[in-house]
Coordinates of C-alpha atoms in Angstrom, one line a residue:
X1412 CA -16.1 38.6 3.2
X1413 CA -18.6 40.0 5.7
X1414 CA -17.5 40.9 9.1
X1415 CA -19.5 38.1 10.9
X1416 CA -18.3 35.5 8.4
X1417 CA -14.7 36.6 8.9
X1418 CA -15.1 36.4 12.7
X1419 CA -16.4 32.9 12.3
X1420 CA -13.5 32.0 10.0
X1421 CA -10.9 33.4 12.5
X1422 CA -12.5 31.4 15.3
X1423 CA -12.3 28.2 13.2
X1424 CA -8.6 28.9 12.7
X1425 CA -8.3 29.3 16.5
X1426 CA -10.1 26.0 17.0
X1427 CA -7.8 24.1 14.6
X1428 CA -4.8 25.7 16.2
X1429 CA -6.0 24.5 19.6
X1430 CA -6.5 21.0 18.1
X1431 CA -2.9 20.9 16.9
X1432 CA -1.7 22.2 20.2
X1433 CA -3.7 19.5 22.1
X1434 CA -2.4 16.7 19.9
X1435 CA 1.2 17.9 20.1
X1436 CA 1.1 18.1 23.9
X1437 CA -0.2 14.5 24.3
X1438 CA 2.2 11.5 24.8
X1439 CA 2.6 9.7 21.5
X1440 CA 1.8 6.3 23.0
X1441 CA -1.5 7.7 24.4
X1442 CA -2.6 8.9 21.0
X1443 CA -2.6 5.4 19.5
X1444 CA -4.4 3.7 22.4
X1445 CA -8.0 2.7 22.1
X1446 CA -10.4 5.3 23.3
X1447 CA -13.1 4.5 25.9
X1448 CA -15.5 6.8 24.1
X1449 CA -16.7 7.0 20.5
X1450 CA -16.8 4.0 18.3
X1451 CA -15.3 0.6 19.4
X1452 CA -12.4 1.0 17.0
X1453 CA -11.7 4.6 17.8
X1454 CA -8.2 5.7 19.0
X1455 CA -7.5 8.6 21.2
X1456 CA -6.1 10.5 18.2
X1457 CA -9.7 10.2 16.8
X1458 CA -11.5 11.4 19.9
X1459 CA -9.1 14.1 21.2
X1460 CA -9.5 16.5 18.1
X1461 CA -13.3 16.0 18.1
X1462 CA -13.6 16.8 21.8
X1463 CA -11.3 19.9 21.3
X1464 CA -13.5 21.1 18.4
X1465 CA -16.6 20.7 20.5
X1466 CA -15.1 22.7 23.3
X1467 CA -13.7 25.5 21.1
X1468 CA -16.5 25.9 18.6
X1469 CA -19.6 25.2 20.8
X1470 CA -18.9 25.5 24.5
X1471 CA -16.5 28.5 24.2
X1472 CA -18.0 30.2 21.1
X1473 CA -21.5 29.5 20.0
X1474 CA -23.7 26.8 21.7
X1475 CA -26.2 27.1 18.7
X1476 CA -23.6 25.7 16.2
X1477 CA -24.3 22.1 15.2
X1478 CA -21.1 20.1 14.8
X1479 CA -21.5 17.0 12.6
X1480 CA -18.9 14.3 13.0
X1481 CA -18.7 10.6 12.8
X1482 CA -17.6 9.9 16.3
X1483 CA -20.0 12.0 18.3
X1484 CA -23.0 10.1 17.3
X1485 CA -26.7 10.7 16.6
X1486 CA -28.4 13.9 15.7
X1487 CA -32.1 14.5 15.4
X1488 CA -33.0 16.1 12.0
X1489 CA -34.8 19.1 13.6
X1490 CA -31.6 20.2 15.3
X1491 CA -29.8 20.5 12.0
X1492 CA -32.8 21.9 10.1
X1493 CA -33.3 24.8 12.6
X1494 CA -29.6 25.6 13.0
X1495 CA -28.1 28.8 11.5
X1496 CA -24.6 27.3 11.3
X1497 CA -23.7 23.7 10.8
X1498 CA -20.1 22.6 10.7
X1499 CA -19.3 19.3 9.0
X1500 CA -16.0 17.9 10.3
X1501 CA -13.6 15.0 9.7
X1502 CA -11.6 15.5 12.9
X1503 CA -8.9 12.9 12.0
X1504 CA -8.7 11.8 8.4
X1505 CA -6.2 8.9 7.6
X1506 CA -6.1 7.9 11.2
X1507 CA -4.8 4.4 10.3
X1508 CA -1.7 5.9 8.6
X1509 CA -1.4 8.5 11.4
X1510 CA -1.2 5.7 14.1
X1511 CA 1.3 3.8 11.9
X1512 CA 3.4 7.0 11.7
X1513 CA 3.5 7.3 15.5
X1514 CA 4.2 3.6 16.0
X1515 CA 7.1 3.6 13.6
X1516 CA 8.5 6.7 15.4
X1517 CA 8.4 4.7 18.6
X1518 CA 9.7 1.4 17.1
X1519 CA 12.6 3.1 15.4
X1520 CA 13.4 4.9 18.6
X1521 CA 13.1 8.4 17.1
X1522 CA 11.1 9.1 20.2
X1523 CA 10.4 7.2 23.5
X1524 CA 6.9 5.8 24.3
X1525 CA 6.5 8.6 26.9
X1526 CA 7.5 11.4 24.5
X1527 CA 5.1 14.0 23.4
X1528 CA 3.8 13.9 19.8
X1529 CA 5.5 17.3 19.5
X1530 CA 8.9 15.5 19.9
X1531 CA 8.2 13.4 16.8
X1532 CA 7.2 16.5 14.8
X1533 CA 10.5 18.1 15.8
X1534 CA 12.5 15.1 14.6
X1535 CA 14.5 15.9 11.4
X1536 CA 13.4 12.5 10.0
X1537 CA 9.7 13.4 10.4
X1538 CA 8.9 13.6 6.7
X1539 CA 10.8 10.4 5.8
X1540 CA 8.9 8.5 8.5
X1541 CA 5.6 9.7 7.3
X1542 CA 6.3 9.0 3.6
X1543 CA 7.2 5.4 4.5
X1544 CA 3.6 4.8 5.7
X1545 CA 1.5 7.6 4.1
X1546 CA 3.1 8.4 0.8
X1547 CA 4.5 11.5 -0.9
X1548 CA 4.5 14.4 -0.4
X1549 CA 3.5 15.0 3.3
X1550 CA 1.9 18.3 2.4
X1551 CA -0.7 16.4 0.4
X1552 CA -0.8 13.0 2.0
X1553 CA -0.6 13.8 5.7
X1554 CA -3.4 13.1 8.2
X1555 CA -5.7 16.1 8.6
X1556 CA -8.5 17.7 10.4
X1557 CA -11.1 19.5 8.3
X1558 CA -14.0 21.9 8.9
X1559 CA -16.6 22.9 6.4
X1560 CA -18.9 25.7 7.6
X1561 CA -22.4 25.9 6.2
X1562 CA -24.8 28.8 6.9
X1563 CA -28.5 28.3 6.1
X1564 CA -27.6 25.5 3.7
X1565 CA -24.9 27.6 1.9
X1566 CA -21.3 26.5 2.1
X1567 CA -19.2 29.4 3.4
X1568 CA -15.7 28.0 3.7
X1569 CA -13.5 25.0 4.4
X1570 CA -10.3 24.7 6.5
X1571 CA -7.9 21.8 6.4
X1572 CA -5.2 21.2 9.1
X1573 CA -2.3 18.8 8.3
X1574 CA -1.2 17.2 11.6
X1575 CA 2.3 16.3 10.3
X1576 CA 3.3 19.2 8.0
X1577 CA 1.4 21.6 10.3
X1578 CA 0.0 23.5 7.3
X1579 CA -3.4 25.0 7.4
X1580 CA -5.3 25.6 4.1
X1581 CA -8.4 27.7 3.7
X1582 CA -10.9 28.0 0.8
X1583 CA -13.2 31.0 1.3
X1584 CA -14.7 33.9 -0.6
X1585 CA -11.6 36.1 -0.4
X1586 CA -8.9 33.5 -1.1
X1587 CA -7.7 29.9 -1.4
X1588 CA -4.4 29.8 0.4
X1589 CA -2.2 27.9 2.7
X1590 CA 0.6 28.5 5.3
X1591 CA 2.2 26.8 8.3
X1592 CA 0.6 27.2 11.7
X1593 CA 2.3 29.7 14.0
X1594 CA 1.1 29.2 17.6
X1595 CA 2.5 32.6 18.6
X1596 CA 0.8 34.5 15.9
X1597 CA -2.6 32.9 16.6
X1598 CA -2.2 33.5 20.3
X1599 CA -1.7 37.2 19.6
X1600 CA -4.9 37.2 17.6
X1601 CA -3.2 38.4 14.4
X1602 CA -4.7 37.1 11.2
X1603 CA -2.6 38.4 8.4
X1604 CA -4.3 36.4 5.6
X1605 CA -2.5 38.5 3.0
X1606 CA 0.7 36.8 3.9
X1607 CA -0.6 33.3 3.0
X1608 CA 0.5 31.5 -0.1
X1609 CA -2.2 31.5 -2.8
X1610 CA -3.2 28.1 -4.2
X1611 CA -3.9 27.7 -7.9
X1612 CA -5.4 24.8 -9.8
X1613 CA -3.7 23.7 -13.0
X1614 CA -4.5 21.4 -15.8
X1615 CA -3.8 17.7 -15.4
X1616 CA -0.4 16.1 -16.1
X1617 CA -2.3 13.0 -17.3
X1618 CA -6.1 13.3 -18.0
X1619 CA -6.7 9.6 -17.2
X1620 CA -5.2 9.3 -13.8
X1621 CA -7.3 9.8 -10.7
X1622 CA -7.4 9.5 -6.9
X1623 CA -10.2 7.7 -5.1
X1624 CA -10.6 5.4 -2.1
X1625 CA -10.3 1.7 -3.1
X1626 CA -9.8 0.0 0.3
X1627 CA -12.2 -2.5 1.8
X1628 CA -14.9 -3.3 -0.8
X1629 CA -14.7 0.1 -2.5
X1630 CA -12.7 -1.3 -5.5
X1631 CA -15.6 -3.7 -6.1
X1632 CA -18.1 -0.8 -6.0
X1633 CA -16.2 1.2 -8.5
X1634 CA -15.8 -1.8 -10.9
X1635 CA -19.5 -2.5 -10.8
X1636 CA -20.3 1.1 -11.5
X1637 CA -18.5 0.7 -14.8
X1638 CA -17.5 4.4 -15.0
X1639 CA -13.8 4.0 -15.9
X1640 CA -12.3 1.4 -18.2
X1641 CA -8.8 -0.1 -18.0
X1642 CA -7.2 2.9 -19.6
X1643 CA -7.9 5.0 -16.5
X1644 CA -5.4 4.6 -13.6
X1645 CA -5.9 5.1 -9.9
X1646 CA -2.6 6.5 -8.6
X1647 CA -3.3 5.7 -4.9
X1648 CA -5.6 3.1 -3.3
X1649 CA -6.3 4.8 0.1
X1650 CA -5.8 8.6 -0.3
X1651 CA -7.1 11.0 2.3
X1652 CA -10.5 12.5 1.9
X1653 CA -10.7 16.3 2.6
X1654 CA -7.1 17.0 1.4
X1655 CA -7.6 15.0 -1.9
X1656 CA -8.6 18.3 -3.5
X1657 CA -5.1 19.6 -3.0
X1658 CA -3.7 17.0 -5.4
X1659 CA -5.2 19.0 -8.2
X1660 CA -3.4 22.2 -7.1
X1661 CA 0.0 23.7 -7.7
X1662 CA 1.2 22.2 -4.4
X1663 CA 1.4 18.9 -6.4
X1664 CA 4.2 18.8 -9.1
X1665 CA 2.3 16.0 -11.0
X1666 CA -1.4 16.6 -11.0
X1667 CA -3.9 13.7 -11.7
X1668 CA -6.8 14.1 -14.2
X1669 CA -9.4 14.2 -11.5
X1670 CA -10.4 13.2 -7.9
X1671 CA -13.4 11.0 -7.1
X1672 CA -15.5 10.2 -4.1
X1673 CA -16.3 6.5 -4.5
X1674 CA -19.6 6.6 -2.5
X1675 CA -17.7 7.9 0.5
X1676 CA -19.1 9.7 3.6
X1677 CA -19.9 13.4 3.4
X1678 CA -17.0 14.4 5.7
X1679 CA -14.5 13.1 3.1
X1680 CA -15.7 15.3 0.2
X1681 CA -18.0 18.2 1.3
X1682 CA -15.0 20.5 1.7
X1683 CA -14.1 20.1 -2.0
X1684 CA -17.3 22.1 -2.7
X1685 CA -15.8 25.3 -1.2
X1686 CA -12.7 25.0 -3.4
X1687 CA -15.0 24.5 -6.4
X1688 CA -17.1 27.4 -5.5
X1689 CA -14.2 29.8 -5.2
X1690 CA -11.9 28.6 -8.0
X1691 CA -13.0 29.2 -11.6
X1692 CA -10.7 26.4 -12.7
X1693 CA -12.6 23.5 -11.0
X1694 CA -15.7 21.6 -12.1
X1695 CA -17.7 19.3 -9.9
X1696 CA -20.2 16.6 -10.7
X1697 CA -22.6 14.4 -8.7
X1698 CA -22.6 10.9 -10.3
X1699 CA -25.3 8.3 -10.0
X1700 CA -24.7 5.3 -12.2
X1701 CA -27.4 2.8 -13.1
X1702 CA -26.0 0.2 -10.7
X1703 CA -27.6 0.6 -7.3
X1704 CA -25.2 0.8 -4.3
X1705 CA -25.9 0.9 -0.6
X1706 CA -23.6 0.4 2.5
X1707 CA -25.1 -0.1 5.9
X1708 CA -28.5 0.7 4.4
X1709 CA -27.3 4.1 3.2
X1710 CA -27.4 5.0 -0.5
X1711 CA -23.8 5.5 -1.9
X1712 CA -24.9 7.0 -5.2
X1713 CA -28.1 9.0 -4.6
X1714 CA -29.9 10.3 -7.7
X1715 CA -31.2 14.0 -7.6
X1716 CA -34.4 13.2 -5.8
X1717 CA -32.4 11.7 -2.9
X1718 CA -29.4 14.0 -2.9
X1719 CA -29.0 16.7 -0.3
X1720 CA -27.0 18.8 -3.0
X1721 CA -29.3 21.2 -4.8
X1722 CA -27.5 23.1 -7.6
X1723 CA -29.0 26.0 -9.7
X1724 CA -27.4 28.9 -11.5
X1725 CA -23.9 27.9 -10.2
X1726 CA -25.2 28.1 -6.6
X1727 CA -25.2 25.0 -4.3
X1728 CA -27.3 24.5 -1.2
X1729 CA -27.6 21.6 1.2
X1730 CA -31.2 20.4 1.7
X1731 CA -31.3 19.1 5.2
X1732 CA -34.8 17.8 4.6
X1733 CA -33.1 14.8 2.8
X1734 CA -31.2 14.0 6.0
X1735 CA -34.3 13.5 8.2
X1736 CA -34.0 9.7 8.2
X1737 CA -30.3 9.7 9.2
X1738 CA -29.4 8.8 12.8
X1739 CA -26.1 10.5 12.1
X1740 CA -25.8 12.9 9.1
X1741 CA -22.1 12.2 8.9
X1742 CA -23.1 8.8 7.3
X1743 CA -24.6 10.5 4.2
X1744 CA -22.7 9.4 1.0
X1745 CA -22.3 10.4 -2.6
X1746 CA -20.2 9.8 -5.7
X1747 CA -18.6 13.2 -6.5
X1748 CA -16.1 13.9 -9.2
X1749 CA -13.9 17.1 -9.4
X1750 CA -11.6 18.0 -12.2
X1751 CA -9.9 20.9 -13.9
X1752 CA -12.1 22.7 -16.5
X1753 CA -9.5 21.9 -19.2
X1754 CA -9.9 18.1 -18.7
X1755 CA -12.3 17.8 -21.6
X1756 CA -11.8 14.1 -21.9
X1757 CA -13.2 13.2 -18.4
X1758 CA -15.8 16.0 -18.6
X1759 CA -17.2 14.6 -21.9
X1760 CA -17.2 11.1 -20.5
X1761 CA -18.9 11.9 -17.2
X1762 CA -21.5 14.1 -18.8
X1763 CA -22.5 11.1 -20.9
X1764 CA -23.1 9.2 -17.7
X1765 CA -25.9 9.6 -15.2
X1766 CA -24.5 12.8 -13.6
X1767 CA -25.3 16.5 -13.0
X1768 CA -22.9 19.4 -12.7
X1769 CA -22.6 21.1 -9.3
X1770 CA -20.0 23.8 -10.1
X1771 CA -18.6 24.9 -13.4
X1772 CA -16.6 27.7 -14.8

C-alpha cells in the first residue's frame, strides 16, 4: 500500500475509534432518544456517529473529502465528481436492533437509564442481550459503522466497526483482517496491522442458503424478480448490510451459499466490493432482472447503462456521472450478489439471468 493510502487508512481507523469512544461515553438512554437533526425517525445513535465522522475525517483531517451518508442530506453532483476522495458511510447499520439492545439492557436493569453505554458493554451478559434481539453470533450480527474509501472512482478499502463486539475489520490491498479495538494502542498512534487476525473466505456449507434483507416490502420485490425458487432458503430476514460479507468468512462456522443486496442502498453493499477486490475466493455480480423495480422513484435494479459500477478486466470504477440526478447519492440502489468461487450452482444460475460479473477469480 502506498504511503498516502496507508496514512488515509490509519486516519480512518482513528475516526472509527473516536466514533466508538463517543458512543461509549454517551448515556444509554440518550442514544435511543429521537434526534432533533437528520431524518424525522433518526435516533441520537444514528446522528452521533455521523457527526463524529464529519468532525474527524473532514474538519480535522481533509476538508476536501466528500462524506456520503444517508442522514447528512443533499449533495450536488459536481461536488462528488470533482472530489479526489469520496467516502461512502453507513454510520449506524442495524439501528433498530441497536436501540432494542439498549432498551433491553435498561428494562432488565443490567444498567440504569443514566448509565453510559460503556457500562452495558462491560456487562458480562452483553452478548446474551444482543443475541436475544439481533441474532448469533454478535461478531457477525452486531450493529456497525462502515467506511468505504473511493479515490478517483477506484475503491481503495473498507472498514467495519462492530459497536457491540468492538471488533474492527479492514479489507485493503495488503490484508483482510480483524481485531478488537484498543483505545490505548490507537491513542499512541501504533498501527501494528501484522498482529491482526487474517480473514479467509471458505466454500459454502449449503449452496442454496443466502442472506438478504426481506423486511418492509423487500420480500415482495425479491419474489417478483423470480431469481430464486422455493429450494433456496433465506436464513435471516433482516441481516445487517456492510457486515453481511463476513457471513461468508471463516468467522462464521456455518457459511451460507451467497449474500445478496435486494435492491438496497449503496451504503449497505458498496463495502463488499473491497472484500471482493482483495480476496481471490469471492465473486460478485450485478443483477438486473426483467421485472422493473423502483422505490421512491429510484431504480432498484439498474441495468448497465444506468449503473454507476463500471467493470473491465477485473477492475471496478464508480462513474459519478450516473449520480448527477440524485439529491443524495446515498439513495443509489442495486441488486448485488456475492458468493464463493466454488459455489458453481449459484454462479451458473445467476449467469443465466440478466447479470454481469464485477469481480471474479
